[in-house]
């Protein structure tokens, strides 16, 4: 069964797939991003600097404060960004948080910008694919009796 992050990543087939700890780090950032309340959370009013400052700064800072513990990293960063993944996303999250923490946290610390950029690319492509799908569905509805 495809996970939420599989679905999001599939929206950018030209983006080379990551493996191992790199994949875990990327998927955690995607779950973090998609768990944010974009309607009423504090991040919603600060979108202009989210990708450049809020997301990378909090991801990196949490890697220093978590004591090499992915559960603790998630607790810190998800609280700061008010990220609350839905039920199906929490299942995937619980699996990712069981991965060996040190390699994942090292990648998050040393490759923060690259991971954030990949997350932004995926989020933009997925949003565009959803908009395109909605328009196509709406247009099909207009021609139906």
mmCIF file of C-alpha atoms in Angstrom:
data_model
loop_
_atom_site.group_PDB
_atom_site.id
_atom_site.type_symbol
_atom_site.label_atom_id
_atom_site.label_comp_id
_atom_site.label_asym_id
_atom_site.label_seq_id
_atom_site.Cartn_x
_atom_site.Cartn_y
_atom_site.Cartn_z
ATOM 1 C CA UNK A 1 0.000 0.000 0.000
ATOM 2 C CA UNK A 2 1.346 3.425 -0.949
ATOM 3 C CA UNK A 3 2.030 5.813 1.899
ATOM 4 C CA UNK A 4 1.254 9.518 1.968
ATOM 5 C CA UNK A 5 4.871 10.352 1.212
ATOM 6 C CA UNK A 6 4.888 7.866 -1.701
ATOM 7 C CA UNK A 7 1.904 9.730 -3.158
ATOM 8 C CA UNK A 8 3.536 13.138 -2.721
ATOM 9 C CA UNK A 9 6.889 12.009 -4.111
ATOM 10 C CA UNK A 10 5.171 10.420 -7.135
ATOM 11 C CA UNK A 11 4.107 13.910 -8.228
ATOM 12 C CA UNK A 12 7.749 14.595 -9.205
ATOM 13 C CA UNK A 13 8.923 11.519 -11.143
ATOM 14 C CA UNK A 14 11.973 13.384 -12.460
ATOM 15 C CA UNK A 15 13.296 13.926 -8.910
ATOM 16 C CA UNK A 16 15.781 11.121 -8.179
ATOM 17 C CA UNK A 17 14.630 8.908 -5.328
ATOM 18 C CA UNK A 18 16.626 8.972 -2.120
ATOM 19 C CA UNK A 19 17.458 5.829 -0.163
ATOM 20 C CA UNK A 20 18.240 4.869 3.403
ATOM 21 C CA UNK A 21 18.620 7.628 5.967
ATOM 22 C CA UNK A 22 18.299 10.288 3.249
ATOM 23 C CA UNK A 23 14.860 8.933 2.324
ATOM 24 C CA UNK A 24 13.810 8.802 5.978
ATOM 25 C CA UNK A 25 14.874 12.420 6.514
ATOM 26 C CA UNK A 26 13.039 13.561 3.386
ATOM 27 C CA UNK A 27 9.849 11.726 4.350
ATOM 28 C CA UNK A 28 9.926 13.137 7.878
ATOM 29 C CA UNK A 29 10.162 16.657 6.455
ATOM 30 C CA UNK A 30 7.259 15.962 4.096
ATOM 31 C CA UNK A 31 5.115 14.698 6.970
ATOM 32 C CA UNK A 32 6.124 17.723 9.021
ATOM 33 C CA UNK A 33 5.179 20.089 6.191
ATOM 34 C CA UNK A 34 1.844 18.448 5.393
ATOM 35 C CA UNK A 35 0.889 18.258 9.073
ATOM 36 C CA UNK A 36 0.971 22.051 9.453
ATOM 37 C CA UNK A 37 -2.333 23.873 9.856
ATOM 38 C CA UNK A 38 -2.180 26.118 6.794
ATOM 39 C CA UNK A 39 -5.537 27.736 7.586
ATOM 40 C CA UNK A 40 -5.162 29.015 11.130
ATOM 41 C CA UNK A 41 -1.721 28.067 12.494
ATOM 42 C CA UNK A 42 0.936 30.725 13.069
ATOM 43 C CA UNK A 43 2.953 29.437 10.090
ATOM 44 C CA UNK A 44 0.066 30.248 7.728
ATOM 45 C CA UNK A 45 0.598 33.965 8.254
ATOM 46 C CA UNK A 46 4.343 33.657 7.672
ATOM 47 C CA UNK A 47 4.426 31.762 4.378
ATOM 48 C CA UNK A 48 6.739 34.326 2.790
ATOM 49 C CA UNK A 49 9.658 33.198 4.950
ATOM 50 C CA UNK A 50 8.589 29.624 5.707
ATOM 51 C CA UNK A 51 10.848 27.897 3.162
ATOM 52 C CA UNK A 52 13.854 30.154 3.702
ATOM 53 C CA UNK A 53 13.764 30.527 7.479
ATOM 54 C CA UNK A 54 11.075 28.877 9.589
ATOM 55 C CA UNK A 55 11.293 25.335 8.243
ATOM 56 C CA UNK A 56 15.084 24.985 7.845
ATOM 57 C CA UNK A 57 15.903 26.832 11.072
ATOM 58 C CA UNK A 58 13.573 24.725 13.195
ATOM 59 C CA UNK A 59 14.572 21.447 11.548
ATOM 60 C CA UNK A 60 18.275 22.112 12.099
ATOM 61 C CA UNK A 61 17.887 23.502 15.621
ATOM 62 C CA UNK A 62 15.869 20.456 16.695
ATOM 63 C CA UNK A 63 18.716 18.166 15.570
ATOM 64 C CA UNK A 64 20.954 19.816 18.185
ATOM 65 C CA UNK A 65 18.364 19.719 20.950
ATOM 66 C CA UNK A 66 17.065 16.178 20.544
ATOM 67 C CA UNK A 67 19.992 14.209 21.953
ATOM 68 C CA UNK A 68 20.181 11.818 18.968
ATOM 69 C CA UNK A 69 16.559 10.744 19.451
ATOM 70 C CA UNK A 70 14.171 10.927 16.477
ATOM 71 C CA UNK A 71 11.098 10.842 18.726
ATOM 72 C CA UNK A 72 12.423 13.841 20.608
ATOM 73 C CA UNK A 73 13.407 15.594 17.336
ATOM 74 C CA UNK A 74 9.855 15.142 16.052
ATOM 75 C CA UNK A 75 8.369 16.377 19.333
ATOM 76 C CA UNK A 76 10.474 19.542 19.259
ATOM 77 C CA UNK A 77 10.016 20.474 15.615
ATOM 78 C CA UNK A 78 6.355 19.481 15.317
ATOM 79 C CA UNK A 79 5.507 21.541 18.400
ATOM 80 C CA UNK A 80 7.375 24.588 17.074
ATOM 81 C CA UNK A 81 5.659 24.415 13.671
ATOM 82 C CA UNK A 82 2.314 23.162 15.047
ATOM 83 C CA UNK A 83 2.395 20.117 12.790
ATOM 84 C CA UNK A 84 -0.193 17.434 13.449
ATOM 85 C CA UNK A 85 -0.272 14.721 10.775
ATOM 86 C CA UNK A 86 -3.579 12.946 10.171
ATOM 87 C CA UNK A 87 -4.257 9.299 11.099
ATOM 88 C CA UNK A 88 -2.805 7.670 7.973
ATOM 89 C CA UNK A 89 0.229 9.949 8.112
ATOM 90 C CA UNK A 90 0.795 9.079 11.783
ATOM 91 C CA UNK A 91 1.112 5.398 10.880
ATOM 92 C CA UNK A 92 3.922 6.186 8.454
ATOM 93 C CA UNK A 93 5.458 8.623 10.946
ATOM 94 C CA UNK A 94 5.549 5.963 13.660
ATOM 95 C CA UNK A 95 7.464 3.662 11.307
ATOM 96 C CA UNK A 96 9.938 6.345 10.232
ATOM 97 C CA UNK A 97 10.665 7.312 13.827
ATOM 98 C CA UNK A 98 11.921 3.752 14.453
ATOM 99 C CA UNK A 99 14.775 4.153 11.954
ATOM 100 C CA UNK A 100 18.339 4.492 13.313
ATOM 101 C CA UNK A 101 18.411 8.120 14.490
ATOM 102 C CA UNK A 102 22.032 9.215 14.154
ATOM 103 C CA UNK A 103 22.343 8.947 10.347
ATOM 104 C CA UNK A 104 18.962 10.627 9.827
ATOM 105 C CA UNK A 105 19.730 13.485 12.206
ATOM 106 C CA UNK A 106 23.193 13.978 10.703
ATOM 107 C CA UNK A 107 21.668 14.296 7.238
ATOM 108 C CA UNK A 108 19.047 16.736 8.525
ATOM 109 C CA UNK A 109 21.754 18.820 10.162
ATOM 110 C CA UNK A 110 24.234 18.778 7.285
ATOM 111 C CA UNK A 111 21.836 18.786 4.317
ATOM 112 C CA UNK A 112 18.990 20.892 5.663
ATOM 113 C CA UNK A 113 18.776 23.228 2.664
ATOM 114 C CA UNK A 114 18.815 20.365 0.158
ATOM 115 C CA UNK A 115 16.071 18.517 2.047
ATOM 116 C CA UNK A 116 13.962 21.653 2.373
ATOM 117 C CA UNK A 117 14.404 22.363 -1.327
ATOM 118 C CA UNK A 118 13.272 18.833 -2.211
ATOM 119 C CA UNK A 119 10.285 19.221 0.128
ATOM 120 C CA UNK A 120 9.384 22.512 -1.548
ATOM 121 C CA UNK A 121 9.685 20.961 -5.024
ATOM 122 C CA UNK A 122 7.431 18.059 -4.032
ATOM 123 C CA UNK A 123 4.888 20.305 -2.285
ATOM 124 C CA UNK A 124 4.668 22.623 -5.295
ATOM 125 C CA UNK A 125 4.327 19.765 -7.784
ATOM 126 C CA UNK A 126 1.725 17.973 -5.670
ATOM 127 C CA UNK A 127 -0.318 21.155 -5.202
ATOM 128 C CA UNK A 128 -0.233 21.788 -8.962
ATOM 129 C CA UNK A 129 -1.269 18.203 -9.727
ATOM 130 C CA UNK A 130 -4.193 18.496 -7.304
ATOM 131 C CA UNK A 131 -5.254 21.820 -8.840
ATOM 132 C CA UNK A 132 -5.065 20.303 -12.325
ATOM 133 C CA UNK A 133 -7.107 17.271 -11.215
ATOM 134 C CA UNK A 134 -9.766 19.515 -9.614
ATOM 135 C CA UNK A 135 -10.050 21.662 -12.738
ATOM 136 C CA UNK A 136 -10.355 18.612 -14.953
ATOM 137 C CA UNK A 137 -13.062 17.196 -12.676
ATOM 138 C CA UNK A 138 -14.890 20.545 -12.594
ATOM 139 C CA UNK A 139 -14.735 20.844 -16.383
ATOM 140 C CA UNK A 140 -16.059 17.310 -16.793
ATOM 141 C CA UNK A 141 -18.941 18.202 -14.478
ATOM 142 C CA UNK A 142 -19.844 21.240 -16.585
ATOM 143 C CA UNK A 143 -20.340 19.143 -19.700
ATOM 144 C CA UNK A 144 -22.423 16.509 -17.937
ATOM 145 C CA UNK A 145 -26.219 16.754 -18.131
#
